[in-house]
Short mmCIF file of C-alpha atoms in Angstrom, two decimals:
data_model
loop_
_atom_site.label_atom_id
_atom_site.label_comp_id
_atom_site.label_asym_id
_atom_site.label_seq_id
_atom_site.Cartn_x
_atom_site.Cartn_y
_atom_site.Cartn_z
CA MET A 1 -145.19 113.95 -54.17
CA ALA A 2 -148.40 115.24 -55.19
CA SER A 3 -149.01 119.44 -54.41
CA PHE A 4 -152.21 120.30 -53.04
CA PRO A 5 -153.30 123.48 -52.26
CA GLU A 6 -153.79 124.98 -48.11
CA THR A 7 -157.21 124.25 -47.50
CA PHE A 8 -159.32 122.14 -49.65
CA PRO A 9 -162.60 123.89 -51.05
CA GLY A 10 -164.82 122.65 -47.97
CA ALA A 11 -162.32 124.33 -45.68
CA LEU A 12 -162.68 127.54 -48.11
CA ALA A 13 -166.44 127.68 -47.81
CA GLY A 14 -166.33 128.19 -44.00
CA PRO A 15 -163.50 130.34 -41.07
CA THR A 16 -160.40 130.26 -42.09
CA ASP A 17 -159.81 129.98 -38.00
CA SER A 18 -161.28 126.49 -37.26
CA PHE A 19 -160.64 122.61 -39.06
CA ARG A 20 -164.03 120.54 -38.92
CA ILE A 21 -164.35 117.25 -38.34
CA LEU A 22 -167.35 114.74 -39.77
CA HIS A 23 -168.43 111.33 -38.68
CA VAL A 24 -171.07 109.54 -41.06
CA SER A 25 -172.79 105.60 -40.63
CA THR A 26 -175.89 105.51 -41.51
CA GLY A 27 -178.56 106.32 -39.24
CA ASN A 28 -176.39 108.46 -36.91
CA VAL A 29 -177.58 107.16 -33.77
CA CYS A 30 -174.84 104.41 -33.19
CA ARG A 31 -171.70 104.25 -34.88
CA SER A 32 -170.95 108.13 -36.26
CA PRO A 33 -172.19 109.86 -32.20
CA ILE A 34 -169.72 107.73 -30.73
CA THR A 35 -167.21 108.21 -33.01
CA GLU A 36 -168.23 111.75 -32.61
CA ARG A 37 -168.16 111.74 -28.82
CA LEU A 38 -164.75 109.52 -28.15
CA THR A 39 -163.32 112.00 -31.02
CA ARG A 40 -164.73 114.60 -28.42
CA HIS A 41 -163.53 113.20 -25.56
CA ALA A 42 -159.61 112.48 -26.49
CA LEU A 43 -158.96 115.62 -28.33
CA ALA A 44 -160.29 117.58 -25.16
CA HIS A 45 -158.17 115.45 -22.65
CA ARG A 46 -154.60 116.41 -24.45
CA LEU A 47 -155.28 119.67 -26.21
CA GLY A 48 -158.53 121.48 -23.64
CA ASP A 49 -160.62 123.16 -24.41
CA LEU A 50 -161.52 123.15 -28.39
CA ASP A 51 -163.62 125.99 -28.03
CA THR A 52 -160.18 127.70 -27.70
CA ARG A 53 -159.04 125.72 -30.24
CA GLY A 54 -160.80 125.86 -33.09
CA LEU A 55 -161.51 122.29 -33.58
CA ILE A 56 -164.91 121.34 -34.07
CA VAL A 57 -166.50 117.71 -34.58
CA GLU A 58 -169.74 116.66 -35.46
CA SER A 59 -171.90 113.54 -37.31
CA ALA A 60 -174.14 112.78 -39.66
CA GLY A 61 -176.55 110.48 -41.12
CA THR A 62 -176.53 108.99 -44.68
CA TRP A 63 -180.17 107.72 -43.76
CA GLY A 64 -180.30 110.23 -40.80
CA HIS A 65 -182.51 109.45 -38.02
CA GLU A 66 -182.98 113.52 -37.76
CA GLY A 67 -183.87 114.32 -34.33
CA ALA A 68 -183.52 111.58 -32.82
CA ALA A 69 -181.47 110.31 -29.64
CA MET A 70 -178.72 107.98 -29.50
CA GLU A 71 -178.65 103.99 -29.20
CA THR A 72 -179.15 103.53 -25.62
CA ASN A 73 -176.30 100.48 -26.50
CA ALA A 74 -174.14 103.51 -28.05
CA ALA A 75 -174.41 105.67 -24.96
CA THR A 76 -173.95 103.17 -22.86
CA VAL A 77 -170.82 102.37 -24.67
CA LEU A 78 -169.64 105.74 -23.90
CA SER A 79 -169.62 106.18 -20.56
CA ASP A 80 -167.67 103.63 -20.70
CA PHE A 81 -164.66 105.12 -21.77
CA GLY A 82 -165.79 107.97 -19.69
CA ALA A 83 -167.43 109.71 -23.31
CA ASP A 84 -170.27 112.11 -22.71
CA SER A 85 -173.89 111.25 -24.69
CA THR A 86 -176.07 114.34 -23.15
CA GLY A 87 -177.41 116.15 -25.60
CA PHE A 88 -176.78 114.34 -29.49
CA ILE A 89 -179.47 114.58 -31.88
CA GLY A 90 -179.08 113.15 -34.38
CA ARG A 91 -179.22 114.75 -38.33
CA GLU A 92 -179.74 112.81 -41.27
CA LEU A 93 -176.25 114.08 -43.68
CA LEU A 94 -176.69 117.62 -45.88
CA ASP A 95 -174.41 118.97 -48.62
CA GLU A 96 -173.69 121.81 -46.07
CA HIS A 97 -171.87 119.15 -43.28
CA VAL A 98 -170.53 118.26 -46.63
CA ILE A 99 -169.47 121.27 -47.62
CA ARG A 100 -167.86 122.66 -44.74
CA ALA A 101 -165.96 119.92 -43.45
CA ASP A 102 -162.19 120.04 -43.83
CA LEU A 103 -162.12 115.98 -42.88
CA VAL A 104 -164.67 113.15 -43.22
CA LEU A 105 -164.83 110.04 -41.50
CA THR A 106 -167.27 107.17 -42.53
CA ALA A 107 -168.06 104.21 -40.79
CA THR A 108 -167.79 102.31 -44.13
CA ARG A 109 -166.55 102.39 -47.81
CA ASP A 110 -169.98 102.61 -49.07
CA HIS A 111 -170.75 105.89 -46.58
CA ARG A 112 -167.32 107.49 -47.83
CA ALA A 113 -168.77 106.68 -51.87
CA GLN A 114 -172.13 108.21 -50.51
CA VAL A 115 -169.69 111.87 -49.60
CA VAL A 116 -168.21 111.63 -52.80
CA SER A 117 -171.17 111.42 -54.30
CA MET A 118 -173.01 114.43 -53.18
CA GLY A 119 -170.20 117.20 -54.93
CA HIS A 120 -168.54 119.72 -53.50
CA SER A 121 -164.79 118.82 -54.48
CA ALA A 122 -165.48 116.11 -51.45
CA GLY A 123 -163.00 113.36 -52.08
CA LEU A 124 -159.87 114.13 -51.14
CA ARG A 125 -160.99 114.87 -47.16
CA THR A 126 -163.87 111.60 -47.14
CA PHE A 127 -161.49 108.62 -45.54
CA THR A 128 -162.98 105.45 -44.10
CA LEU A 129 -162.63 106.48 -40.67
CA LYS A 130 -159.94 102.70 -40.42
CA GLU A 131 -158.36 104.06 -43.95
CA PHE A 132 -157.07 107.01 -42.01
CA THR A 133 -155.89 105.29 -39.56
CA ARG A 134 -153.34 103.70 -42.07
CA LEU A 135 -152.22 106.12 -43.45
CA VAL A 136 -151.82 108.46 -40.91
CA ARG A 137 -150.04 105.57 -39.55
CA ALA A 138 -147.28 105.44 -42.21
CA ILE A 139 -147.56 109.30 -42.09
CA ASP A 140 -143.64 111.23 -39.90
CA PRO A 141 -144.74 113.35 -36.93
CA ALA A 142 -141.43 115.10 -37.64
CA THR A 143 -142.63 116.17 -41.08
CA LEU A 144 -146.09 117.42 -40.57
CA PRO A 145 -146.03 121.72 -38.82
CA ASP A 146 -145.50 121.69 -34.74
CA PRO A 147 -148.44 122.34 -33.23
CA LEU A 148 -146.93 124.82 -30.91
CA ASP A 149 -145.18 126.88 -33.40
CA ASP A 150 -147.37 126.51 -36.82
CA GLY A 151 -150.74 125.54 -34.23
CA VAL A 152 -153.65 122.52 -34.15
CA LEU A 153 -154.74 123.46 -36.74
CA GLU A 154 -151.73 123.62 -39.81
CA ARG A 155 -150.95 121.05 -38.21
CA ALA A 156 -154.27 118.75 -39.09
CA ARG A 157 -154.50 121.03 -42.52
CA ALA A 158 -151.30 119.35 -42.78
CA LEU A 159 -152.11 115.98 -41.44
CA VAL A 160 -155.03 115.87 -44.53
CA ARG A 161 -153.39 116.23 -47.14
CA ALA A 162 -150.60 114.33 -46.44
CA ALA A 163 -153.10 111.01 -46.40
CA ALA A 164 -154.60 111.91 -49.27
CA ALA A 165 -151.01 112.04 -51.04
CA LEU A 166 -150.27 108.22 -49.87
CA ARG A 167 -154.17 106.96 -50.68
CA GLY A 168 -152.81 105.33 -53.56
CA TRP A 169 -150.30 104.05 -52.56
CA LEU A 170 -151.32 102.22 -49.51
CA LEU A 171 -153.95 100.22 -49.56
CA ALA A 172 -155.97 98.03 -47.51
CA PRO A 173 -154.71 94.11 -47.17
CA SER A 174 -158.54 93.03 -47.63
CA ALA A 175 -162.12 94.42 -48.56
CA GLU A 176 -162.98 94.56 -44.23
CA ALA A 177 -159.84 95.91 -43.56
CA ASP A 178 -162.42 99.60 -44.05
CA GLU A 179 -165.07 98.76 -42.33
CA VAL A 180 -166.75 99.37 -39.28
CA HIS A 181 -170.21 97.16 -38.55
CA ASP A 182 -173.43 98.15 -37.68
CA PRO A 183 -173.81 97.24 -33.99
CA TYR A 184 -177.59 98.75 -34.97
CA GLY A 185 -180.02 96.15 -32.98
CA ALA A 186 -177.07 94.46 -31.34
CA PRO A 187 -176.85 93.09 -27.80
CA LEU A 188 -174.25 95.67 -26.06
CA PRO A 189 -171.90 93.61 -25.72
CA PHE A 190 -171.34 93.53 -29.83
CA PHE A 191 -171.64 97.66 -28.56
CA ARG A 192 -168.83 97.76 -26.90
CA SER A 193 -166.20 95.73 -29.16
CA ILE A 194 -167.37 98.07 -32.03
CA GLY A 195 -167.05 100.93 -29.61
CA ASP A 196 -163.56 99.19 -28.79
CA GLU A 197 -162.65 98.86 -32.08
CA ILE A 198 -163.26 102.74 -32.63
CA ASN A 199 -161.33 103.96 -30.08
CA GLN A 200 -158.34 101.82 -31.25
CA ALA A 201 -159.00 103.22 -34.69
CA LEU A 202 -158.97 107.49 -33.91
CA ASP A 203 -156.06 107.29 -31.33
CA PRO A 204 -153.37 107.71 -33.57
CA VAL A 205 -155.78 109.41 -35.22
CA VAL A 206 -155.69 112.09 -31.72
CA THR A 207 -152.01 111.78 -31.72
CA ALA A 208 -152.00 112.85 -35.25
CA LEU A 209 -153.62 115.60 -35.66
CA THR A 210 -152.54 117.27 -31.86
CA GLY A 211 -148.99 115.96 -32.05
CA VAL A 212 -149.54 114.34 -28.24
CA PRO A 213 -149.71 110.26 -27.81
CA ALA A 214 -151.30 109.35 -24.52
CA ALA A 215 -148.72 107.47 -23.17
CA GLU A 216 -147.74 111.39 -22.55
CA LEU A 217 -150.33 112.16 -20.68
CA PRO A 218 -150.64 112.65 -16.89
CA ALA A 219 -151.83 109.26 -15.15
#
């Protein structure tokens, strides 16, 4: 199995006591805001205060509506899951966002290609969300650092390295398997179906990052 450095160049550009997850879609008003806020919600539910854990979750768009509010239907989807849409402001994807990110999760393969084309050695730490989910499911949790002994950040970095090593061996079953379609302009039921899709893809990722399965959480 291929080996990788302890941290990727993006991680080296920022403080070593943090791990940044960057979600990317097109406009940064629908898919990536939903994914960002659902990730924050799930991580906080399992770990408590993210600020004390060093986990930073952000989003941006390849054609981002800079300064725009989240789409109303996207905010409704978040409220369905008990997640908070307060204070969200759209951003256009910049080089600095990619440089700082330890893990970039995109809505589609085209978004992933755009991130990688920006350079900054982003290839090994950029995946579509569904691609990363598929790879994470194939990783034995016992091979990852223990979040209690080694810390969540070390576990997160090891998870990204392991997923990158598996990418060439575990291919998507179809071209559509790694895509999250854009609900922009669609009615609320379609937004809700996309929200469910994103939430289901995030669950194994958050479990792998934290070492805390949702089934073990108190009711």
